[in-house]
């Protein structure tokens, strides 16, 4: 019988066999007379010629983590040398050539092929179809060795249930023995809360909480048991098959087959064989989890128990997904120390048992299309388990997800403008599935470079004290490294590029010729840099641009006017936030060039002797301002990346900067065509709206952040009507929220020295940056007009 951590006790059994033969008790779980007969025949065949004494203990198999009958048997034993050997019958689905349709018929009729009815079992055995069933034997262990393991695990406290522990170990041993038969695809945790609560660490933690809160420890234990029940998962291969089928059906109508790089997915197999892993996907839509799970399933990889919000546990999805390994978490647990403690212990237990886990590091869907800053809660708990030495290593697997188009943009637009999020329910689910009946293009999944927690943090024995600044910094760097690697492999799509170009027009329609030339420049730049590109992103290839334009026009994100001398395109009425969602998925790839364009333009307005310093200062200041919206490299790496980007654009960029007669001249000589106006305007406009709101606030009382956000919404809408800001997607709660974070970081929300002057300085710098964006846009439009052989348009 294997130990709870997957280690085998077979070596101990072999050592015990050197002494007098011990009695072997076969713990034979059965469902019905046919399985009972198979088990009896199997044991009889093993002992036809006598040998060591044995005993067959038959008991009815239940859908539970352990058997009460086995527990009662163990409680009655007093011979420490007796060997316990778990047995049961397992049934295989029909997966042979010509019979695959039978499996899908089973699913359609909700018939579990791994739990056939008694009549079907008799027919299979009578027909001699031995390929459909097998006797599964868990690793045997002596009662003495199991008692030793129980003491190591629980401390051997009197209130711990040794008999129940052995019964649960028997079930776990059989589950592991089934993996080679059914495949690691069905390796899902089925945790008994008693195993989690029986550890010394859990008991000590509860006692500490009782002392700190003044609550009765018994009351805390009962509440902890309820929390663990809420966090439970159930292992059902049949339900897993069924949910994968349902998932695939739900998204395939909208996206067809998921676009993956097979070599990336195949490379995970040998890694998962050695270590457990955290699968950490980006979160764009409610389909992210189903897509990741089906890709793992279809490629024969072990599943990951996905942690999701308890808002998704509504009937019938909650009960169904629990049986497929999903774990539902409460939100807003900051004021519940008991729940946080239980969750931490539960996570550590699962990782210690080498199950793969998964959650969305961002904590929620991105309403803007770009990757959000990672939430550190769950990651902190896992890292703490690693630092305590519960595991030797853990793999972190970044997963990028991006879509040509998504259904949720209408909801995101409403929420960005102050509307409330729709509550998930069965009715909501039906509406969602109906919406997926129309095509939305393709969905792309990419696997980032896998990280080793041991390599990233160092050995467990060399870790800084928990809660120390060094530990927090290491944790933050680890989480940001995952986000960075996710961004690195996010593919650029054709729809993302078209949205980028049209949003950069400042609300004006763009002639097709100018649009095509600009997009060809972007596609070629991405190709030269070796950036990840979907096939649709090669917009300089025949037919690709028309396909992207037609798709966006079909969903009304853009409009076309073709009754004049040249066809022009623009963002549709009220669709700027939808277009921004698609654009933002690839913004990180142009971010450094965009910052370089603004920094060069600002520096070229200064005296020659100050230009290099102003360039660096301006770039770093923009990096600091944008850090709440984007992920950046460390300072030295960031400056080196700017140098590399500029060298790729113009080998003698520094000489051109120093020799330029002014900002326009410098931009023309170094860049010619710009990206900053398309990449940065909406973010800097949002910062400027908040800065203008701050300037009229009193400086002797702290700013009310909710009132500030509401004021920014109103001022932003006014600025759009007055055309003081160019981009309607600027008016967004998410962008204003990040702008308020920036103001807080600059200490502009609370009274302090020179507060009015510092608020005014921020607004002045932002207006200067906007003047640069206007210049870059003018120069780019003029250059594109010349390149297409016509008059500069618009």
Tab-separated table of C-alpha atoms in Angstrom, residues 125-293:
chain	number	residue	atom	x	y	z
A	125	UNK	CA	-17.082	-12.027	-18.597
A	126	UNK	CA	-19.101	-14.797	-20.280
A	127	UNK	CA	-17.930	-13.605	-23.707
A	128	UNK	CA	-14.313	-13.720	-22.569
A	129	UNK	CA	-13.688	-10.030	-23.289
A	130	UNK	CA	-10.822	-9.848	-20.824
A	131	UNK	CA	-9.568	-6.638	-22.429
A	132	UNK	CA	-12.571	-4.873	-20.854
A	133	UNK	CA	-11.651	-5.557	-17.229
A	134	UNK	CA	-8.622	-6.007	-14.985
A	135	UNK	CA	-7.824	-6.817	-11.366
A	136	UNK	CA	-6.079	-3.856	-9.803
A	137	UNK	CA	-3.752	-4.514	-6.870
A	138	UNK	CA	-2.501	-1.691	-4.692
A	139	UNK	CA	0.930	-1.849	-3.081
A	140	UNK	CA	0.789	-4.110	-0.001
A	141	UNK	CA	2.084	-2.960	3.396
A	142	UNK	CA	2.238	-4.384	6.885
A	143	UNK	CA	0.070	-2.988	9.620
A	144	UNK	CA	3.217	-1.957	11.485
A	145	UNK	CA	4.590	0.078	8.600
A	146	UNK	CA	1.233	1.743	8.097
A	147	UNK	CA	1.141	2.649	11.781
A	148	UNK	CA	4.625	4.146	11.498
A	149	UNK	CA	3.542	6.225	8.498
A	150	UNK	CA	0.413	7.328	10.367
A	151	UNK	CA	2.540	8.517	13.289
A	152	UNK	CA	4.863	10.415	10.952
A	153	UNK	CA	1.900	12.009	9.254
A	154	UNK	CA	-0.289	12.823	12.259
A	155	UNK	CA	2.018	12.676	15.248
A	156	UNK	CA	0.118	9.630	16.519
A	157	UNK	CA	-2.293	11.706	18.565
A	158	UNK	CA	-5.036	9.747	20.303
A	159	UNK	CA	-7.801	11.644	18.560
A	160	UNK	CA	-6.448	10.675	15.163
A	161	UNK	CA	-8.203	7.761	13.515
A	162	UNK	CA	-5.576	5.152	12.560
A	163	UNK	CA	-8.157	2.714	11.181
A	164	UNK	CA	-9.670	5.433	8.995
A	165	UNK	CA	-6.185	6.440	7.860
A	166	UNK	CA	-5.458	2.875	6.681
A	167	UNK	CA	-8.796	2.685	4.857
A	168	UNK	CA	-8.054	5.920	3.028
A	169	UNK	CA	-4.535	4.755	2.173
A	170	UNK	CA	-6.004	1.605	0.639
A	171	UNK	CA	-8.249	3.687	-1.637
A	172	UNK	CA	-5.381	5.991	-2.659
A	173	UNK	CA	-3.159	3.006	-3.402
A	174	UNK	CA	-5.790	1.535	-5.733
A	175	UNK	CA	-6.286	4.873	-7.490
A	176	UNK	CA	-2.558	5.063	-8.218
A	177	UNK	CA	-2.551	1.468	-9.457
A	178	UNK	CA	-5.282	2.380	-11.964
A	179	UNK	CA	-3.293	5.191	-13.580
A	180	UNK	CA	-1.303	2.846	-15.900
A	181	UNK	CA	-4.586	1.232	-16.999
A	182	UNK	CA	-6.688	4.323	-17.653
A	183	UNK	CA	-3.855	6.801	-18.182
A	184	UNK	CA	-2.639	9.854	-16.273
A	185	UNK	CA	-5.427	11.810	-17.986
A	186	UNK	CA	-7.615	10.793	-15.048
A	187	UNK	CA	-5.181	11.645	-12.256
A	188	UNK	CA	-7.427	13.796	-10.096
A	189	UNK	CA	-7.348	14.370	-6.333
A	190	UNK	CA	-9.986	12.871	-4.094
A	191	UNK	CA	-9.075	14.205	-0.699
A	192	UNK	CA	-10.626	13.153	2.587
A	193	UNK	CA	-10.721	16.160	4.863
A	194	UNK	CA	-9.730	13.986	7.812
A	195	UNK	CA	-6.313	13.436	6.219
A	196	UNK	CA	-5.765	17.185	5.945
A	197	UNK	CA	-6.995	17.892	9.472
A	198	UNK	CA	-5.016	15.065	11.088
A	199	UNK	CA	-1.582	16.591	10.506
A	200	UNK	CA	0.254	18.161	13.457
A	201	UNK	CA	0.661	21.380	11.507
A	202	UNK	CA	-3.088	21.678	11.007
A	203	UNK	CA	-3.848	21.010	14.665
A	204	UNK	CA	-1.191	23.466	15.815
A	205	UNK	CA	-2.501	26.094	13.413
A	206	UNK	CA	-6.035	25.728	14.736
A	207	UNK	CA	-4.812	25.996	18.310
A	208	UNK	CA	-2.896	29.161	17.457
A	209	UNK	CA	-5.973	30.689	15.804
A	210	UNK	CA	-8.037	29.781	18.874
A	211	UNK	CA	-5.586	31.578	21.147
A	212	UNK	CA	-5.464	34.662	18.906
A	213	UNK	CA	-9.236	34.908	18.386
A	214	UNK	CA	-10.462	33.648	21.725
A	215	UNK	CA	-12.689	31.128	19.938
A	216	UNK	CA	-13.177	27.557	21.119
A	217	UNK	CA	-10.822	25.228	19.224
A	218	UNK	CA	-13.595	22.677	18.783
A	219	UNK	CA	-15.785	25.289	17.112
A	220	UNK	CA	-12.896	26.259	14.804
A	221	UNK	CA	-12.333	22.589	13.953
A	222	UNK	CA	-15.967	22.147	12.948
A	223	UNK	CA	-15.878	25.288	10.828
A	224	UNK	CA	-12.608	24.163	9.234
A	225	UNK	CA	-14.213	20.827	8.347
A	226	UNK	CA	-17.054	22.728	6.624
A	227	UNK	CA	-14.548	24.808	4.657
A	228	UNK	CA	-12.682	21.678	3.543
A	229	UNK	CA	-15.975	20.140	2.451
A	230	UNK	CA	-16.626	23.245	0.368
A	231	UNK	CA	-13.149	22.959	-1.207
A	232	UNK	CA	-13.576	19.277	-1.992
A	233	UNK	CA	-13.198	17.623	-5.365
A	234	UNK	CA	-14.510	14.267	-6.481
A	235	UNK	CA	-12.760	11.882	-8.851
A	236	UNK	CA	-14.943	10.587	-11.687
A	237	UNK	CA	-13.273	9.577	-14.978
A	238	UNK	CA	-16.713	9.300	-16.571
A	239	UNK	CA	-17.650	12.848	-15.582
A	240	UNK	CA	-14.247	14.041	-16.782
A	241	UNK	CA	-14.920	12.442	-20.181
A	242	UNK	CA	-18.363	13.993	-20.238
A	243	UNK	CA	-17.232	17.505	-19.292
A	244	UNK	CA	-14.413	17.449	-21.849
A	245	UNK	CA	-16.963	16.513	-24.485
A	246	UNK	CA	-19.268	19.331	-23.369
A	247	UNK	CA	-16.405	21.840	-23.227
A	248	UNK	CA	-15.257	20.970	-26.721
A	249	UNK	CA	-18.801	21.222	-28.058
A	250	UNK	CA	-19.332	24.611	-26.422
A	251	UNK	CA	-16.308	26.375	-27.882
A	252	UNK	CA	-15.779	24.510	-31.168
A	253	UNK	CA	-18.841	26.129	-32.731
A	254	UNK	CA	-17.306	29.558	-32.140
A	255	UNK	CA	-13.600	28.801	-32.623
A	256	UNK	CA	-13.224	25.396	-34.249
A	257	UNK	CA	-10.069	23.526	-33.299
A	258	UNK	CA	-7.791	25.339	-30.860
A	259	UNK	CA	-4.636	26.695	-32.492
A	260	UNK	CA	-1.666	25.255	-30.576
A	261	UNK	CA	1.999	24.518	-31.232
A	262	UNK	CA	2.072	20.697	-30.823
A	263	UNK	CA	5.764	20.662	-29.900
A	264	UNK	CA	5.140	23.046	-26.981
A	265	UNK	CA	2.425	20.823	-25.549
A	266	UNK	CA	4.364	17.586	-26.149
A	267	UNK	CA	7.371	19.030	-24.291
A	268	UNK	CA	5.283	19.084	-21.095
A	269	UNK	CA	4.953	15.290	-20.963
A	270	UNK	CA	8.469	14.431	-19.694
A	271	UNK	CA	8.353	17.367	-17.271
A	272	UNK	CA	5.050	16.242	-15.748
A	273	UNK	CA	6.440	12.727	-15.292
A	274	UNK	CA	9.100	14.073	-12.916
A	275	UNK	CA	7.401	16.940	-11.095
A	276	UNK	CA	3.977	18.300	-10.247
A	277	UNK	CA	3.101	21.584	-11.892
A	278	UNK	CA	1.139	24.787	-11.598
A	279	UNK	CA	-0.641	25.568	-14.868
A	280	UNK	CA	-1.003	29.361	-14.947
A	281	UNK	CA	-3.121	30.599	-17.886
A	282	UNK	CA	-3.943	34.146	-18.907
A	283	UNK	CA	-7.610	34.963	-18.332
A	284	UNK	CA	-9.543	36.626	-21.147
A	285	UNK	CA	-12.903	34.824	-21.280
A	286	UNK	CA	-14.980	32.207	-19.491
A	287	UNK	CA	-13.737	29.690	-22.052
A	288	UNK	CA	-10.121	29.866	-20.901
A	289	UNK	CA	-10.442	27.059	-18.346
A	290	UNK	CA	-12.339	24.676	-20.655
A	291	UNK	CA	-9.833	25.263	-23.457
A	292	UNK	CA	-6.786	24.608	-21.274
A	293	UNK	CA	-8.395	21.497	-19.795
